[in-house]
Short mmCIF file of C-alpha atoms (C1' of nucleotides) in Angstrom, two decimals:
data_model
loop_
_atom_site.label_atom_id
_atom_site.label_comp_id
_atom_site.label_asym_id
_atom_site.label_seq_id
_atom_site.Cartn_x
_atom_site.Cartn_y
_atom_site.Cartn_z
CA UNK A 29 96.42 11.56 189.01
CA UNK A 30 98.11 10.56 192.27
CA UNK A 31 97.22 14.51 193.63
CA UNK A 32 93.74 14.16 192.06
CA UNK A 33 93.18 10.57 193.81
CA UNK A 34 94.61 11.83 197.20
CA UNK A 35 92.08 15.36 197.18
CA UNK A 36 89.34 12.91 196.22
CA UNK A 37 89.14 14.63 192.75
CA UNK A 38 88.34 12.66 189.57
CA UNK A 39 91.28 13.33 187.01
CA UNK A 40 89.88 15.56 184.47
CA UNK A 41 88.93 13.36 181.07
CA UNK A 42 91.03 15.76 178.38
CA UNK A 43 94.19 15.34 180.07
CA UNK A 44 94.16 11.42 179.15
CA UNK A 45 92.57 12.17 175.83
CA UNK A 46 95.53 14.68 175.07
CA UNK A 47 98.18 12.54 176.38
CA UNK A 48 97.92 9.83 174.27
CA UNK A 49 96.54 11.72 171.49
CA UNK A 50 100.57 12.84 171.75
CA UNK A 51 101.91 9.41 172.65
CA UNK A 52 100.36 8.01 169.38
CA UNK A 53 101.25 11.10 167.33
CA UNK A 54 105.07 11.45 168.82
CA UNK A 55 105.71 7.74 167.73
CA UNK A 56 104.65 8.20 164.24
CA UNK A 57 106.40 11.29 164.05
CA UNK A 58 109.57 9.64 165.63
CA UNK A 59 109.38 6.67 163.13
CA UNK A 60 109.07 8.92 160.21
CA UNK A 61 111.37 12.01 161.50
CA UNK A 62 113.42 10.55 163.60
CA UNK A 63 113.57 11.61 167.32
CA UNK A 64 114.49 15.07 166.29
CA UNK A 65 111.38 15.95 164.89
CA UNK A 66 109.80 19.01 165.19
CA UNK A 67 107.61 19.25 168.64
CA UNK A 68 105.55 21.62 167.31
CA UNK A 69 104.59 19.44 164.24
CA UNK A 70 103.72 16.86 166.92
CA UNK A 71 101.44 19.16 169.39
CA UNK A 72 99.49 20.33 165.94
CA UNK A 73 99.37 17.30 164.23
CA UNK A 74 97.86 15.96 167.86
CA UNK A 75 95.34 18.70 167.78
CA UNK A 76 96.57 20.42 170.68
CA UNK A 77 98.90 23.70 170.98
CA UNK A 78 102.54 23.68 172.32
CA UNK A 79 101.89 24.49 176.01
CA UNK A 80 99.86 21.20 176.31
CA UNK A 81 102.63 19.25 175.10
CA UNK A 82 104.99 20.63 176.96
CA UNK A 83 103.02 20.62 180.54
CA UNK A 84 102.34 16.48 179.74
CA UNK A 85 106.19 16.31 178.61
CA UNK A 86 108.56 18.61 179.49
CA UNK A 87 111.13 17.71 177.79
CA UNK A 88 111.98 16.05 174.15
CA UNK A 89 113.35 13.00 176.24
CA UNK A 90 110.44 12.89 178.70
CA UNK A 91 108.40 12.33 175.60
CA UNK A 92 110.47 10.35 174.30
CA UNK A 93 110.52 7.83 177.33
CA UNK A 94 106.97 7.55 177.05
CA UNK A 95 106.88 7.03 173.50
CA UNK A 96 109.20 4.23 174.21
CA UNK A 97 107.35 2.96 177.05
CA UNK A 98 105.44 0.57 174.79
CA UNK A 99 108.62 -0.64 173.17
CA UNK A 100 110.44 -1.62 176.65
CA UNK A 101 107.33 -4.09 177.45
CA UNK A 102 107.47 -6.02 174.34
CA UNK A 103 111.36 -6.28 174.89
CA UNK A 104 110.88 -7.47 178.75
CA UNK A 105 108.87 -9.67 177.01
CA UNK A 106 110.86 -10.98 174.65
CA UNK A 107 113.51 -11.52 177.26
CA UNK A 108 111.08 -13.97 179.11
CA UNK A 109 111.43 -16.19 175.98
CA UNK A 110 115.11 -15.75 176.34
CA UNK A 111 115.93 -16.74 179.34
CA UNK A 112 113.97 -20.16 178.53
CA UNK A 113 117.12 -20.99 176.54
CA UNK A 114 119.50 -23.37 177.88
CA UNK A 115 122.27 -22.41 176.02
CA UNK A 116 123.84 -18.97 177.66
CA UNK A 117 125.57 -18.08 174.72
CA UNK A 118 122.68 -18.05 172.50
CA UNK A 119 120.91 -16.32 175.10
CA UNK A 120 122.86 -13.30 175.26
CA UNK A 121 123.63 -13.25 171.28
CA UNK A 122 119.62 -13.49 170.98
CA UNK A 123 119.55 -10.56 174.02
CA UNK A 124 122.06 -8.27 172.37
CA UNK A 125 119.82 -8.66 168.60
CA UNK A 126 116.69 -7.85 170.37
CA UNK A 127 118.46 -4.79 172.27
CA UNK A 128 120.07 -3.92 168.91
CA UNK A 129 116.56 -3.46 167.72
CA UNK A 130 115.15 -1.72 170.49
CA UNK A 131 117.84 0.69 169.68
CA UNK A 132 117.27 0.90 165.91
CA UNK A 133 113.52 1.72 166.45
CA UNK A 134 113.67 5.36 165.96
CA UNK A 135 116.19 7.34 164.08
CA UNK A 136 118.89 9.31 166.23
CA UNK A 137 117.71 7.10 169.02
CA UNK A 138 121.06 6.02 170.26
CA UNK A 139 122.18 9.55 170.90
CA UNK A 140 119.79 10.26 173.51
CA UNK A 141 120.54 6.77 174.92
CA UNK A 142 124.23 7.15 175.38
CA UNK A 143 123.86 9.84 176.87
CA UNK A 144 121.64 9.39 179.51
CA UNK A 145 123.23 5.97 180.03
CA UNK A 146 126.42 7.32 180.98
CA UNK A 147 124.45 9.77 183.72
CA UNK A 148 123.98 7.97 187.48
CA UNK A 149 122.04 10.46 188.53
CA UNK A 150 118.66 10.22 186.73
CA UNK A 151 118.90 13.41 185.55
CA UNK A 152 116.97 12.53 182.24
CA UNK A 153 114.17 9.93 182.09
CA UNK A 154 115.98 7.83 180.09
CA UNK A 155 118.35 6.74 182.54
CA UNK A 156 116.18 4.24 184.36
CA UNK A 157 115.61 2.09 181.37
CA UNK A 158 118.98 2.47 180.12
CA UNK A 159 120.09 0.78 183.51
CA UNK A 160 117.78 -1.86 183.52
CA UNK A 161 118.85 -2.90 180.01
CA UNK A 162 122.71 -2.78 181.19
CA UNK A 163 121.99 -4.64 184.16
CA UNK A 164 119.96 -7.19 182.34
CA UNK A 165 122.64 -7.56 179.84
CA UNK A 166 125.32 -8.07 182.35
CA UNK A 167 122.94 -10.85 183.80
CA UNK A 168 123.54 -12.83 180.57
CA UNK A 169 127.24 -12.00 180.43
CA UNK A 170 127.84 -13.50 183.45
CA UNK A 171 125.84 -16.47 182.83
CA UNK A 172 127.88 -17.01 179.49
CA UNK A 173 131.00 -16.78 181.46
CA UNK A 174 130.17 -19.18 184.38
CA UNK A 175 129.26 -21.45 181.59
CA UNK A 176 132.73 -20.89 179.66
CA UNK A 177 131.58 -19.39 176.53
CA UNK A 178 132.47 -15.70 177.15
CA UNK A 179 135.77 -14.23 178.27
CA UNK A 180 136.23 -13.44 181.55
CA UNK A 181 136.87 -9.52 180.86
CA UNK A 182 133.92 -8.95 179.04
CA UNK A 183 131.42 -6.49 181.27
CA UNK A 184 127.96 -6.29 179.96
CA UNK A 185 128.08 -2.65 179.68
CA UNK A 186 130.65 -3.37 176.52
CA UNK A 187 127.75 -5.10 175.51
CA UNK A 188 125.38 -2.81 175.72
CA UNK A 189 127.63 -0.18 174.29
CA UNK A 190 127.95 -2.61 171.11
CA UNK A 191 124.70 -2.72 170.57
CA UNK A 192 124.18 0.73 170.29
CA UNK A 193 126.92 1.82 168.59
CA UNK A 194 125.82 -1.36 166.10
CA UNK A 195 122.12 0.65 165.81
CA UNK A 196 124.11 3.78 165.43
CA UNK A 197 125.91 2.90 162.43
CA UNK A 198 122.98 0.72 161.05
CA UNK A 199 120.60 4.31 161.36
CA UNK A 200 123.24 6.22 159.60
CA UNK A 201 122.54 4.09 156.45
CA UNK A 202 125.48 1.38 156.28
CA UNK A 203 124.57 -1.83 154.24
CA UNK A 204 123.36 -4.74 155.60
CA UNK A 205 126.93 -6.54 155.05
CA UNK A 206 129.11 -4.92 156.79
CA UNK A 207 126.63 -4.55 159.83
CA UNK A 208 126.33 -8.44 159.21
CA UNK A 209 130.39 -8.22 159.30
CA UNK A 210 130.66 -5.90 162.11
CA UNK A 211 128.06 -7.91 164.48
CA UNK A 212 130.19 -10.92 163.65
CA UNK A 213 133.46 -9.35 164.57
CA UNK A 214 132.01 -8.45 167.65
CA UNK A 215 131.04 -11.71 169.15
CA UNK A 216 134.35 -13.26 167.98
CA UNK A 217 135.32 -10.85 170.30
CA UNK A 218 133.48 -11.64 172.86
CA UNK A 219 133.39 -15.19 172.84
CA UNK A 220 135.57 -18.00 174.42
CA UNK A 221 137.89 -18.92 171.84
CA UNK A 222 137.30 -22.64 172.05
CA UNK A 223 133.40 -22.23 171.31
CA UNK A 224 133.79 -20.08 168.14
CA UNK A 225 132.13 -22.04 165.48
CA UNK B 15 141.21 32.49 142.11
CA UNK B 16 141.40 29.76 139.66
CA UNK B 17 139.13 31.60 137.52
CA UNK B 18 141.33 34.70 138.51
CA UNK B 19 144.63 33.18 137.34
CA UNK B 20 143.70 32.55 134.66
CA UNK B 21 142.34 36.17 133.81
CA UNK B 22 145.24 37.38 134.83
CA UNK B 23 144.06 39.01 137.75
CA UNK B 24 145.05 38.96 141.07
CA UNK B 25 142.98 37.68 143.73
CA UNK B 26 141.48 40.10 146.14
CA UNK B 27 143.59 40.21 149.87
CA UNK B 28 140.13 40.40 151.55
CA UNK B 29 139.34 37.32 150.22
CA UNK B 30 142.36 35.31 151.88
CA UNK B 31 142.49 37.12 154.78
CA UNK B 32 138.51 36.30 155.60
CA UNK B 33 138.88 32.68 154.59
CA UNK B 34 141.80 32.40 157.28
CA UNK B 35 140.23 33.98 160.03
CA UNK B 36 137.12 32.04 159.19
CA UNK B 37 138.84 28.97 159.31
CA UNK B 38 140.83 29.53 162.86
CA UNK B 39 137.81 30.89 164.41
CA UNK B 40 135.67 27.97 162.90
CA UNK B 41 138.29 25.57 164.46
CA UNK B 42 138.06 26.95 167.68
CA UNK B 43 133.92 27.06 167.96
CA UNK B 44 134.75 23.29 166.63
CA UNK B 45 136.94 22.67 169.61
CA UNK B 46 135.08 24.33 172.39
CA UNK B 47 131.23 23.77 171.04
CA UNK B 48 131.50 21.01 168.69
CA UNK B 49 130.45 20.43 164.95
CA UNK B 50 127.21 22.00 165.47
CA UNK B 51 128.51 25.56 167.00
CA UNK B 52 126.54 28.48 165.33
CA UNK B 53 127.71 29.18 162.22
CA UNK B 54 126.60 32.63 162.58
CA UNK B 55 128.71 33.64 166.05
CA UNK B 56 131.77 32.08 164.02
CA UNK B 57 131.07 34.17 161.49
CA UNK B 58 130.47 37.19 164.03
CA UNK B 59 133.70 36.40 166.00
CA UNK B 60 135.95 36.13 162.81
CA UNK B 61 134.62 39.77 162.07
CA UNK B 62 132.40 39.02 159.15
CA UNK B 63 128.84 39.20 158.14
CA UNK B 64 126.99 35.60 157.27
CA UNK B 65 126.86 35.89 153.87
CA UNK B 66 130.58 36.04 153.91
CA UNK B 67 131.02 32.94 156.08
CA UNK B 68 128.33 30.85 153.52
CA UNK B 69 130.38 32.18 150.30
CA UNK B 70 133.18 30.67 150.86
CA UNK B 71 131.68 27.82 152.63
CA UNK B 72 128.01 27.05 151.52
CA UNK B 73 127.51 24.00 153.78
CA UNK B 74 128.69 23.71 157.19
CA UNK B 75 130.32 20.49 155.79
CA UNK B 76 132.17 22.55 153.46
CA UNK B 77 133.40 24.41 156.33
CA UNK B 78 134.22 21.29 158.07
CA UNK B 79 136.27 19.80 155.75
CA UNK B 80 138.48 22.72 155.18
CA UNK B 81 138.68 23.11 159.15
CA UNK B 82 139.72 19.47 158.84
CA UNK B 83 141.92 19.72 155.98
CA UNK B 84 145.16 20.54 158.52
CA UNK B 85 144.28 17.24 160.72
CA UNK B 86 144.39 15.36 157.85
CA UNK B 87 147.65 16.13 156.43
CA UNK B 88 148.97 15.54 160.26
CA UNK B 89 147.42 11.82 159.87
CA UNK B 90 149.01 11.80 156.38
CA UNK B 91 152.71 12.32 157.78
CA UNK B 92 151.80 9.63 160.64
CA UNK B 93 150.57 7.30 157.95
CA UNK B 94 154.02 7.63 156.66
CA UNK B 95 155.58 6.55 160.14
CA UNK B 96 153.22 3.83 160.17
CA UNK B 97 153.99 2.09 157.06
CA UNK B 98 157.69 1.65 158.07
CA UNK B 99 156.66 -0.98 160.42
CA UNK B 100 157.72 -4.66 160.14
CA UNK B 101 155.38 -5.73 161.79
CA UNK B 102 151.72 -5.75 160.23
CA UNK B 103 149.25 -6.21 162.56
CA UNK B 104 151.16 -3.46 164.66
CA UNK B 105 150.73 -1.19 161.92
CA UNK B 106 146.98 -1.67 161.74
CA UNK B 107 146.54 -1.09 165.18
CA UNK B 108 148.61 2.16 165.13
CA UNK B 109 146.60 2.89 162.39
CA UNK B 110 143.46 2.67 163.79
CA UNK B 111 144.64 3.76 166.92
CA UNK B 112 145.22 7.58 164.15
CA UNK B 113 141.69 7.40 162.89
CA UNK B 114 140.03 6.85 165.96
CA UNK B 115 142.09 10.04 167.44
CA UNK B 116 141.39 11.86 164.14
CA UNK B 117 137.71 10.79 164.49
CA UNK B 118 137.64 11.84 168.25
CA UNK B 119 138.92 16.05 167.15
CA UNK B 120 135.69 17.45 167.57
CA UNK B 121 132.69 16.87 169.25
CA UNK B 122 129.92 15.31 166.76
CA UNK B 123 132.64 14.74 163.93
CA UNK B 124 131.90 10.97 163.69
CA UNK B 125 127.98 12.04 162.34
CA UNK B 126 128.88 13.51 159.47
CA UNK B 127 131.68 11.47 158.78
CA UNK B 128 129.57 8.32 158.55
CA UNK B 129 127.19 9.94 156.76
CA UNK B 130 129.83 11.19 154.19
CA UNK B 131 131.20 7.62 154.04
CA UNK B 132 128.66 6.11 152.34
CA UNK B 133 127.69 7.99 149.97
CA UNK B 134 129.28 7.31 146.57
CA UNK B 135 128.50 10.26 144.70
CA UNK B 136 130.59 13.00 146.34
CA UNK B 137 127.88 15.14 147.16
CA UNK B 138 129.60 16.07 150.31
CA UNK B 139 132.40 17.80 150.92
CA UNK B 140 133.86 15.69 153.46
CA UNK B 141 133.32 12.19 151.17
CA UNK B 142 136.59 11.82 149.35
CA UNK B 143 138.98 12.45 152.79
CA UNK B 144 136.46 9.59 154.10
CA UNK B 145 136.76 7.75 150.99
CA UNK B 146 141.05 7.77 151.61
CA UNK B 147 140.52 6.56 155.10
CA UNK B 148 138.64 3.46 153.93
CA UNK B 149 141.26 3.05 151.61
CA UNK B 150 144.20 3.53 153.54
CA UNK B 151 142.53 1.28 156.16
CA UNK B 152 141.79 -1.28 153.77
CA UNK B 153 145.63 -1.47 152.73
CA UNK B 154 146.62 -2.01 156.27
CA UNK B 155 144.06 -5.17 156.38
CA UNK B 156 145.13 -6.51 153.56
CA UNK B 157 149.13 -6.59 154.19
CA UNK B 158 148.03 -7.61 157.50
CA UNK B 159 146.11 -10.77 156.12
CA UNK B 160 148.96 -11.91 153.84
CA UNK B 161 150.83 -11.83 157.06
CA UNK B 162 148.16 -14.14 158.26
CA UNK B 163 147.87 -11.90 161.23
CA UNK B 164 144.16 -11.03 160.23
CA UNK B 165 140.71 -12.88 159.08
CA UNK B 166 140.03 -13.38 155.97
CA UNK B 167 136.71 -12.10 156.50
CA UNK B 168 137.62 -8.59 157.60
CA UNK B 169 137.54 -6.25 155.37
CA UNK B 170 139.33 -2.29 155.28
CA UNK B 171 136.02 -0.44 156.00
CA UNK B 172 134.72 -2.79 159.14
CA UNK B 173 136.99 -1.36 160.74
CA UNK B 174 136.92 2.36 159.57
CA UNK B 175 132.94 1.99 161.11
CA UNK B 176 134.68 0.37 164.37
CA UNK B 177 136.83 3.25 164.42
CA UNK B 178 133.99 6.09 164.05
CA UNK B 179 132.22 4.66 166.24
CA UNK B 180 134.71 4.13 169.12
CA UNK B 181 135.11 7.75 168.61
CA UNK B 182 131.43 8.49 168.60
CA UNK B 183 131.45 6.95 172.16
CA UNK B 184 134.44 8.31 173.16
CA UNK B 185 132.22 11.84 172.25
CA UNK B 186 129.24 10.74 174.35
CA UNK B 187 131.54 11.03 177.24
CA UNK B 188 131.86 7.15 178.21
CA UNK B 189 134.54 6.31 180.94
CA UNK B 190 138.15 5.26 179.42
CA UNK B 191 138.04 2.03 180.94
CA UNK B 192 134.91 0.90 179.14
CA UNK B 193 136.61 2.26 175.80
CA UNK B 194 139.87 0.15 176.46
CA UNK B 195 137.75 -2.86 176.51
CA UNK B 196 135.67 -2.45 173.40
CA UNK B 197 138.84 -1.62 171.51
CA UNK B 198 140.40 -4.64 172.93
CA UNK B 199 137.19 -6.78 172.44
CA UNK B 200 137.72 -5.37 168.68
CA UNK B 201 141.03 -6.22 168.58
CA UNK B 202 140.47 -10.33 169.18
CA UNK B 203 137.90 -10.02 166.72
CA UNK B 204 139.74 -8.97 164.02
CA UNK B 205 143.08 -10.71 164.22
CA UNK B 206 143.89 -14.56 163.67
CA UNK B 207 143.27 -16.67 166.77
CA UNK B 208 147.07 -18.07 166.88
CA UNK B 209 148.29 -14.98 167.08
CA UNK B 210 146.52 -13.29 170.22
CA UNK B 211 148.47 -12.36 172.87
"C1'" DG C 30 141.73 59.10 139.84
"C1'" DT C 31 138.52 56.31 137.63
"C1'" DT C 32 136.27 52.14 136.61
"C1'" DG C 33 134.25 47.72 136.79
"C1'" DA C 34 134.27 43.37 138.66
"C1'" DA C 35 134.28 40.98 142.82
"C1'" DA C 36 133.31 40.55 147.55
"C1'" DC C 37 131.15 42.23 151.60
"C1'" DG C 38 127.55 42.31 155.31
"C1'" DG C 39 123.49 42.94 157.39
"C1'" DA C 40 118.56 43.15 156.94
"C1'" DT C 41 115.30 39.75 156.14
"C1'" DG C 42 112.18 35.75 156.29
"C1'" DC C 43 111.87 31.34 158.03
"C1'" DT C 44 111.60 27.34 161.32
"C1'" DG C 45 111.75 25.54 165.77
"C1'" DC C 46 112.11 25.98 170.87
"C1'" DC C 47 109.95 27.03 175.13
"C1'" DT C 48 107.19 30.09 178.39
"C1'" DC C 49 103.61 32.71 180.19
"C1'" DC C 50 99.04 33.93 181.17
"C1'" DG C 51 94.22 34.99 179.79
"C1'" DT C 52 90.65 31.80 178.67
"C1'" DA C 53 88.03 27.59 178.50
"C1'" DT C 54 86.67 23.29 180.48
"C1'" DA C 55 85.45 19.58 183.37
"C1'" DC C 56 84.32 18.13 187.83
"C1'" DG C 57 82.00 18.52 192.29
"C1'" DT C 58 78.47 20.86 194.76
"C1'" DT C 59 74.05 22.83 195.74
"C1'" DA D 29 70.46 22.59 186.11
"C1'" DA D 30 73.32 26.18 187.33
"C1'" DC D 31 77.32 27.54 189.75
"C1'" DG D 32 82.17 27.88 191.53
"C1'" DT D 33 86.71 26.56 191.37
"C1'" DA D 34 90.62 23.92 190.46
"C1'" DT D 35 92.76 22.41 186.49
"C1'" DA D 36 94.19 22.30 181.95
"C1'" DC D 37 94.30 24.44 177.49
"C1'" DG D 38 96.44 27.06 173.61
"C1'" DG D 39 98.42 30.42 171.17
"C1'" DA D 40 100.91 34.70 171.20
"C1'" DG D 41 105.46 36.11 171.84
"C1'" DG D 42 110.46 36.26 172.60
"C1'" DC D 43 114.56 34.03 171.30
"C1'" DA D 44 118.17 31.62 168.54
"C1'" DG D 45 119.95 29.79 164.38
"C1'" DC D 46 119.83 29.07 159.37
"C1'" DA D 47 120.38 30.67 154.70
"C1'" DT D 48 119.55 34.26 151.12
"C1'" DC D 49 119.43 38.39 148.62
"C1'" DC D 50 120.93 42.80 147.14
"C1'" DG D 51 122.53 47.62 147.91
"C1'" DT D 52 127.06 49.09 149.14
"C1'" DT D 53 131.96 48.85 149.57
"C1'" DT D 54 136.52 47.50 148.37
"C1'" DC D 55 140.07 46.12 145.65
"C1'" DA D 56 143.03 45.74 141.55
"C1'" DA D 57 143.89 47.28 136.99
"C1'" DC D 58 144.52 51.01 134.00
#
DNA sequence: GTTGAAACGGATGCTGCCTCCGTATACGTT
DNA sequence: AACGTATACGGAGGCAGCATCCGTTTCAAC
């Protein structure tokens, strides 16, 4: 569209109609599949052949990013109710559920995020939002700690791997106890020892 | 060559000989490629046809577990190390310090473990070895807890998860720093306040 | 040797990935 | 309204991996 606006050109009407003809499709497959679904499936079930798909998307990831696109707005704005909290430590334990979340909103989504998390170049188009979610995590970290309620070696990025390791186990089918346990152990871990409950 | 015992024949040489070379070459392509390796260039590089490799392992799970039968019976003979400790917090931490190393043999291990794990019915291959960690694990918790050296609340297989999935993210290629953290972070969640370094 | 059971192995059909290029379409122009 | 062209479409096709089936081979017993 930016090439089309710059020659003066109208963008051409089917290329929005297809794109989120795939957008809506890819995140019903995704919830129902998991983000391993078949691509194919998708471009068919969207009424448009492979080439299409993959000329809008290029990759399973790019597609994937998009799909998730929608997702990363309602958590940015779920995090402007958070930081409304005067309590850091709640802040960050309420941060860290909704990440947990945004991680557990497709099956085999945590894969893809590790990995491109781990990347500094943005070699996938994942990284980008992976690093905004670290560096808002680490945001709340620190505010815990200048506020004594988390220990001073805790980096957000721990966090953040947590929580996805937490989504990981939870989307391989583990009961809602010992996630319950697990997420417990966890911020005992993290927390000052003179504000555990 | 149950069923051949106890006909009172022998077992065929060809069918040992494939199983072992199916086996070493399967542990390689485990090593180098991961879990998820073609089944068919194993079976190509251990000089038999498919149907071979999926006779005498129908699932690559199957194959799996016998690939990991030898790792086990290495953790076995550390277990045995383990439980001379005085000391048993130290043992548990040794201990999980074993799984996570056992978890960590092959890339994409920790998938199919936790999806082995919770499954009661064995309808995997690779559930009862699982089903011995947990309860091995569980052992160490408990001896640990009488010691007073543990929560009450933790139980044996919070921590196998915690394991796998230190392992998982150990797999996804995170830095070793970050890992000594989360262990650590682990570490003062699980044991008794008093008793933290 | 011969024989019969047991094991082999590769041809086969299938699904999914991704690319390439002839064709169709929408936009701007006349 | 018809045309010309840039742009996008879409499906055929090549490739890889999975899992099976069955004609052939191999082994052990006699």
């Amino acid at each position: 569209m930016n090439a089309d606006a710059q020659r003066g050109r109208k963008p051409r009407a089917d290329v929005q109609r297809n794109r989120t003809a795939l957008l809506e499709t890819a995140q019903r497959h995704f919830l129902r599949h998991g983000v391993s679904t078949s691509l194919e499936a998708v471009a068919k079930e969207a009424g448009v052949g492979p080439g299409t798909l993959y000329r809008h998307f290029p990759t399973r990831e790019a597609l994937l990013a998009a799909v998730l696109q929608t997702r990363s707005e309602e958590l940015m704005s779920r995090q402007a109710g958070i930081e409304q909290l005067d309590h850091p430590a709640e802040a960050l334990k309420q941060w860290l559920q909704a990440m947990e979340e945004y991680f557990s909103a497709y099956n085999g989504l945590p894969e893809p995020l590790m990995a491109a998390a781990r990347a500094q170049e943005p070699d996938s188009p994942l990284t980008i939002p992976c690093d905004l979610l670290i560096t808002a995590t680490d945001r709340y970290v620190r505010a815990a700690q200048l506020a004594g309620h988390v220990r001073a070696s805790v980096r957000g990025y721990d966090l953040f791997l947590a929580a996805c390791s937490i989504a990981w186990i939870k989307g391989n089918g583990t009961e809602a106890e010992s996630l319950d346990r697990l997420r417990s152990l966890i911020a005992t871990g993290y927390l000052e020892r003179d504000i555990q409950a």
